[in-house]
Coordinates of C-alpha atoms in Angstrom, one line a residue:
M123 CA -1.1 -29.7 -19.1
P124 CA 3.2 -30.5 -19.1
E125 CA 4.8 -34.0 -18.4
P126 CA 5.9 -34.4 -14.9
I127 CA 9.4 -33.3 -14.3
V128 CA 11.5 -36.2 -12.7
F129 CA 12.9 -34.9 -9.6
Y130 CA 16.2 -36.8 -8.2
D131 CA 16.2 -36.9 -4.2
I132 CA 18.0 -38.8 -1.5
P133 CA 15.8 -41.0 0.5
G134 CA 16.0 -41.3 4.5
K135 CA 15.1 -44.5 6.6
N136 CA 11.9 -43.2 7.9
E137 CA 9.4 -43.9 4.9
N138 CA 6.9 -41.4 6.7
S139 CA 9.4 -38.4 6.5
K140 CA 11.8 -39.6 3.5
A141 CA 12.7 -36.6 2.4
W142 CA 15.1 -34.8 4.8
S143 CA 17.8 -33.2 2.6
P144 CA 18.2 -29.2 2.8
N145 CA 19.7 -28.9 -0.8
T146 CA 17.0 -31.2 -2.5
W147 CA 14.0 -29.9 -0.2
K148 CA 14.9 -26.2 -1.6
T149 CA 13.8 -27.9 -5.2
R150 CA 10.9 -29.6 -3.8
Y151 CA 9.4 -26.4 -2.1
S152 CA 10.1 -24.9 -5.7
L153 CA 8.4 -27.2 -7.4
N154 CA 5.3 -27.3 -4.9
Y155 CA 5.1 -23.8 -4.9
K156 CA 5.0 -23.5 -8.9
G157 CA 2.4 -26.2 -8.9
L158 CA 4.6 -28.1 -11.7
P159 CA 3.7 -31.7 -12.5
Y160 CA 6.5 -33.8 -10.7
K161 CA 7.4 -37.4 -9.6
T162 CA 10.0 -37.9 -7.2
V163 CA 12.9 -40.7 -7.9
W164 CA 14.9 -42.0 -4.9
V165 CA 18.7 -42.2 -5.4
E166 CA 21.0 -43.6 -2.8
Y167 CA 24.6 -41.5 -2.4
P168 CA 26.6 -44.3 -4.5
D169 CA 24.2 -44.2 -7.3
I170 CA 24.3 -40.6 -7.2
A171 CA 26.9 -39.9 -9.9
P172 CA 26.0 -42.7 -12.4
V173 CA 22.3 -41.7 -12.6
L174 CA 23.4 -38.0 -13.2
R175 CA 25.9 -39.2 -15.8
K176 CA 23.2 -41.2 -17.5
I177 CA 20.5 -38.2 -17.5
G178 CA 23.2 -36.1 -18.8
A179 CA 23.5 -33.7 -15.7
L180 CA 26.5 -31.6 -15.4
P181 CA 28.6 -31.9 -12.2
T182 CA 28.4 -29.0 -9.8
M183 CA 31.6 -29.3 -8.0
K184 CA 35.0 -30.9 -7.7
N185 CA 36.3 -33.6 -5.0
P186 CA 39.6 -32.7 -3.5
D187 CA 41.6 -34.8 -6.1
G188 CA 40.0 -32.8 -8.9
S189 CA 37.7 -35.3 -10.2
P190 CA 34.0 -34.1 -10.7
L191 CA 31.7 -34.2 -7.9
Y192 CA 27.7 -34.8 -9.0
T193 CA 25.3 -33.9 -6.4
L194 CA 21.5 -33.7 -5.7
P195 CA 19.0 -32.2 -6.3
A196 CA 18.6 -32.7 -9.9
I197 CA 16.2 -32.7 -12.5
Y198 CA 15.0 -34.1 -15.8
D199 CA 12.3 -32.2 -17.6
P200 CA 11.0 -34.3 -20.6
N201 CA 9.3 -31.5 -21.8
T202 CA 12.5 -29.8 -22.9
K203 CA 14.7 -32.4 -22.5
T204 CA 16.7 -30.9 -20.3
A205 CA 18.8 -32.5 -17.4
L206 CA 20.1 -30.1 -14.5
A207 CA 21.7 -29.8 -11.0
E208 CA 22.1 -27.6 -8.3
S209 CA 19.0 -25.9 -6.7
F210 CA 19.6 -22.1 -7.5
A211 CA 20.2 -23.3 -11.1
I212 CA 17.0 -25.2 -11.1
A213 CA 15.2 -22.6 -9.5
R214 CA 16.5 -20.1 -12.4
Y215 CA 15.1 -22.6 -15.2
L216 CA 12.0 -23.1 -13.7
D217 CA 11.5 -19.6 -13.5
K218 CA 12.4 -19.4 -17.2
T219 CA 10.7 -22.4 -18.5
Y220 CA 7.4 -21.9 -17.1
P221 CA 7.2 -18.0 -17.2
D222 CA 3.2 -18.5 -16.2
T223 CA 3.6 -19.8 -12.7
P224 CA 4.9 -18.0 -9.4
R225 CA 8.4 -16.7 -9.3
L226 CA 11.2 -17.8 -7.3
I227 CA 13.5 -15.0 -8.1
P228 CA 11.8 -11.6 -9.2
E229 CA 13.5 -10.4 -12.6
G230 CA 16.7 -8.7 -11.9
T231 CA 17.5 -10.1 -8.4
D232 CA 19.6 -12.9 -9.6
A233 CA 22.9 -11.2 -8.4
L234 CA 20.9 -10.5 -4.7
H235 CA 20.3 -13.7 -4.2
V236 CA 23.9 -15.2 -4.8
A237 CA 24.4 -12.7 -2.2
F238 CA 21.9 -13.8 0.1
T239 CA 23.3 -17.5 -0.6
H240 CA 26.8 -16.6 0.7
A241 CA 25.5 -14.6 3.5
F242 CA 22.5 -17.3 4.4
R243 CA 25.6 -19.9 4.7
G244 CA 28.4 -17.7 6.4
A245 CA 25.7 -17.1 9.2
L246 CA 24.6 -20.8 9.7
Y247 CA 26.7 -23.5 8.4
D248 CA 29.5 -23.4 10.9
D249 CA 27.2 -23.8 13.6
L250 CA 24.3 -25.9 12.4
M251 CA 26.4 -28.8 10.6
P252 CA 28.4 -30.1 13.5
I253 CA 24.7 -30.8 14.7
T254 CA 22.6 -31.9 11.8
I255 CA 25.2 -33.9 9.8
P256 CA 25.8 -36.9 12.4
A257 CA 22.1 -37.0 12.5
S258 CA 21.9 -36.9 9.1
A259 CA 24.4 -39.9 8.9
D260 CA 22.1 -41.8 11.2
Y261 CA 19.1 -41.1 9.5
L262 CA 20.2 -42.5 6.3
R263 CA 19.3 -46.1 4.8
P264 CA 22.3 -48.7 5.0
R265 CA 23.3 -48.1 1.2
S266 CA 24.0 -44.5 1.9
E267 CA 25.0 -44.5 5.5
P268 CA 28.8 -45.4 5.0
Y269 CA 29.3 -43.4 2.1
F270 CA 27.9 -40.5 3.8
R271 CA 29.6 -41.1 7.0
S272 CA 33.3 -41.5 5.6
T273 CA 33.1 -38.9 3.4
R274 CA 31.7 -36.4 6.1
E275 CA 34.1 -37.4 8.4
V276 CA 37.1 -36.7 6.1
A277 CA 35.8 -33.2 5.8
F278 CA 35.2 -32.6 9.4
G279 CA 38.5 -34.4 10.5
G280 CA 37.1 -37.2 12.4
D281 CA 34.5 -39.2 14.2
L282 CA 31.1 -37.0 13.5
R283 CA 30.0 -38.1 16.9
R284 CA 32.5 -35.9 18.7
L285 CA 31.3 -33.0 16.8
A286 CA 28.8 -31.5 19.1
P287 CA 27.1 -34.8 21.0
A288 CA 23.3 -33.9 22.5
G289 CA 24.0 -32.3 26.0
S290 CA 27.7 -31.2 25.5
E291 CA 28.5 -27.8 26.1
K292 CA 29.9 -28.4 22.5
R293 CA 26.4 -28.9 21.6
A294 CA 24.8 -25.6 23.6
E295 CA 27.5 -23.4 22.1
R296 CA 27.0 -24.2 18.6
W297 CA 23.1 -24.1 18.9
K298 CA 23.9 -20.4 20.4
G299 CA 25.4 -19.7 17.3
V300 CA 22.3 -21.3 15.0
K301 CA 20.0 -18.8 17.3
N302 CA 22.3 -16.1 16.4
A303 CA 21.7 -16.9 12.8
L304 CA 18.0 -16.9 12.8
T305 CA 18.4 -13.6 14.6
T306 CA 20.1 -12.0 11.5
Y307 CA 17.6 -13.6 9.3
A308 CA 14.8 -12.2 11.0
Q309 CA 16.7 -8.9 11.0
W310 CA 17.0 -8.7 7.3
I311 CA 13.4 -9.7 6.6
A312 CA 12.1 -6.8 9.3
A313 CA 14.9 -4.2 7.3
D314 CA 12.2 -1.9 5.8
G315 CA 10.2 -1.9 9.1
T316 CA 7.0 -3.2 7.7
G317 CA 6.5 -6.4 9.9
K318 CA 6.4 -8.5 6.6
L319 CA 6.7 -12.2 7.0
Y320 CA 9.2 -13.3 4.0
F321 CA 12.3 -12.0 2.8
L322 CA 10.5 -10.8 -0.4
G323 CA 7.4 -9.1 1.4
D324 CA 4.0 -10.9 0.9
K325 CA 4.7 -13.9 -1.1
P326 CA 7.7 -16.2 -0.6
G327 CA 10.4 -17.0 -3.0
Y328 CA 13.5 -19.1 -3.5
A329 CA 15.2 -17.0 -0.3
D330 CA 12.1 -18.3 2.1
F331 CA 12.4 -22.1 0.8
T332 CA 16.2 -21.9 1.5
L333 CA 15.5 -21.3 5.0
A334 CA 12.4 -23.3 4.9
A335 CA 14.7 -26.3 3.4
F336 CA 17.1 -25.9 6.4
F337 CA 14.3 -25.7 9.2
T338 CA 12.8 -29.0 7.8
W339 CA 16.5 -30.5 7.9
I340 CA 16.3 -29.8 11.5
R341 CA 13.0 -31.0 12.3
V342 CA 13.1 -34.5 10.0
V343 CA 16.9 -35.4 11.5
L344 CA 16.8 -34.1 15.2
G345 CA 13.2 -35.2 15.2
E346 CA 9.8 -32.9 16.2
D347 CA 10.3 -33.9 19.9
S348 CA 14.1 -32.4 19.8
V349 CA 15.1 -29.9 22.1
E350 CA 16.4 -27.5 19.2
W351 CA 13.2 -28.0 17.0
K352 CA 11.0 -27.0 19.7
D353 CA 13.8 -24.4 20.3
V354 CA 13.0 -23.2 16.5
L355 CA 9.4 -23.2 16.9
T356 CA 9.5 -20.6 20.1
D357 CA 12.5 -18.7 18.9
N358 CA 11.2 -15.1 17.6
G359 CA 14.3 -14.3 16.3
G360 CA 14.4 -11.2 18.9
P361 CA 11.8 -9.0 21.2
E362 CA 10.5 -7.5 18.1
W363 CA 8.9 -10.5 16.2
P364 CA 6.8 -12.6 18.6
D365 CA 6.3 -16.3 17.2
R366 CA 8.2 -15.5 13.9
W367 CA 9.4 -18.9 13.1
G368 CA 6.8 -20.8 14.3
K369 CA 4.5 -18.6 11.9
Y370 CA 6.9 -18.6 8.9
F371 CA 7.3 -22.4 8.9
E372 CA 3.5 -23.2 9.6
S373 CA 2.6 -20.8 6.3
L374 CA 5.0 -22.7 4.0
A375 CA 3.7 -26.0 5.0
K376 CA 1.2 -25.9 2.1
Y377 CA 4.2 -26.2 -0.3
G378 CA 6.1 -29.3 1.7
N379 CA 4.1 -32.3 0.0
V380 CA 6.2 -35.5 -0.7
D381 CA 5.2 -37.8 -3.2
V382 CA 5.6 -41.4 -3.1
G383 CA 8.3 -41.5 -6.0
E384 CA 9.9 -44.6 -7.1
E385 CA 13.1 -46.2 -6.3
V386 CA 15.7 -45.3 -9.0
T387 CA 16.6 -48.0 -11.6
L388 CA 20.2 -47.8 -12.9

């Protein structure tokens, strides 16, 4: 049995639903699906860059000023002494390093998964972000919340609370766009006419854990009693697929384990 992989995640303020970030959930789902031992280290936003520099993980993007941007998820694998950030890169690494575990990205489909990621974002992000980003700021602990809010207000050009307030016409229009995206995803899954549950057929993979991660984000930061989450569970992606998303999310729940973990030590 390999040593536990160290998985770096961002904590929310609710101890009963600590894991909230859709990007880190992609990796958590991936690790759970493969059955690999791991332990979570919880990292506040201001500490992400120093922690990743410390373990030797490379930045994943650049800031507007050209400086390196460090992001989570990240892992450190003591079995290979490898530090790595970004969920897709981590999924490819896990497939290559642990070939006897269930594959996340079937051999020969890397390019298709890159295309999927771009199409997935294009269908969803513009409408979902104005709803879930403000809720995420409210969900964070005091150490992370100011950093997250200030950086996102620069990105969105103003007060996050004005993007899509609950009960507003803006909110309704944005949520309509989210529902359209879910219909699009359902059409992708059903494209071969076989009634399969997952993007890859009878077994889930990285594409499914990507969608499940965003469903989890909605459930956690908006709340299980929110109008939006109840709507996801009852949405069928179109009349041809009754109860699709409720069944879909329920089928992936067994890969949603969250360990207690530990707070980062700098």
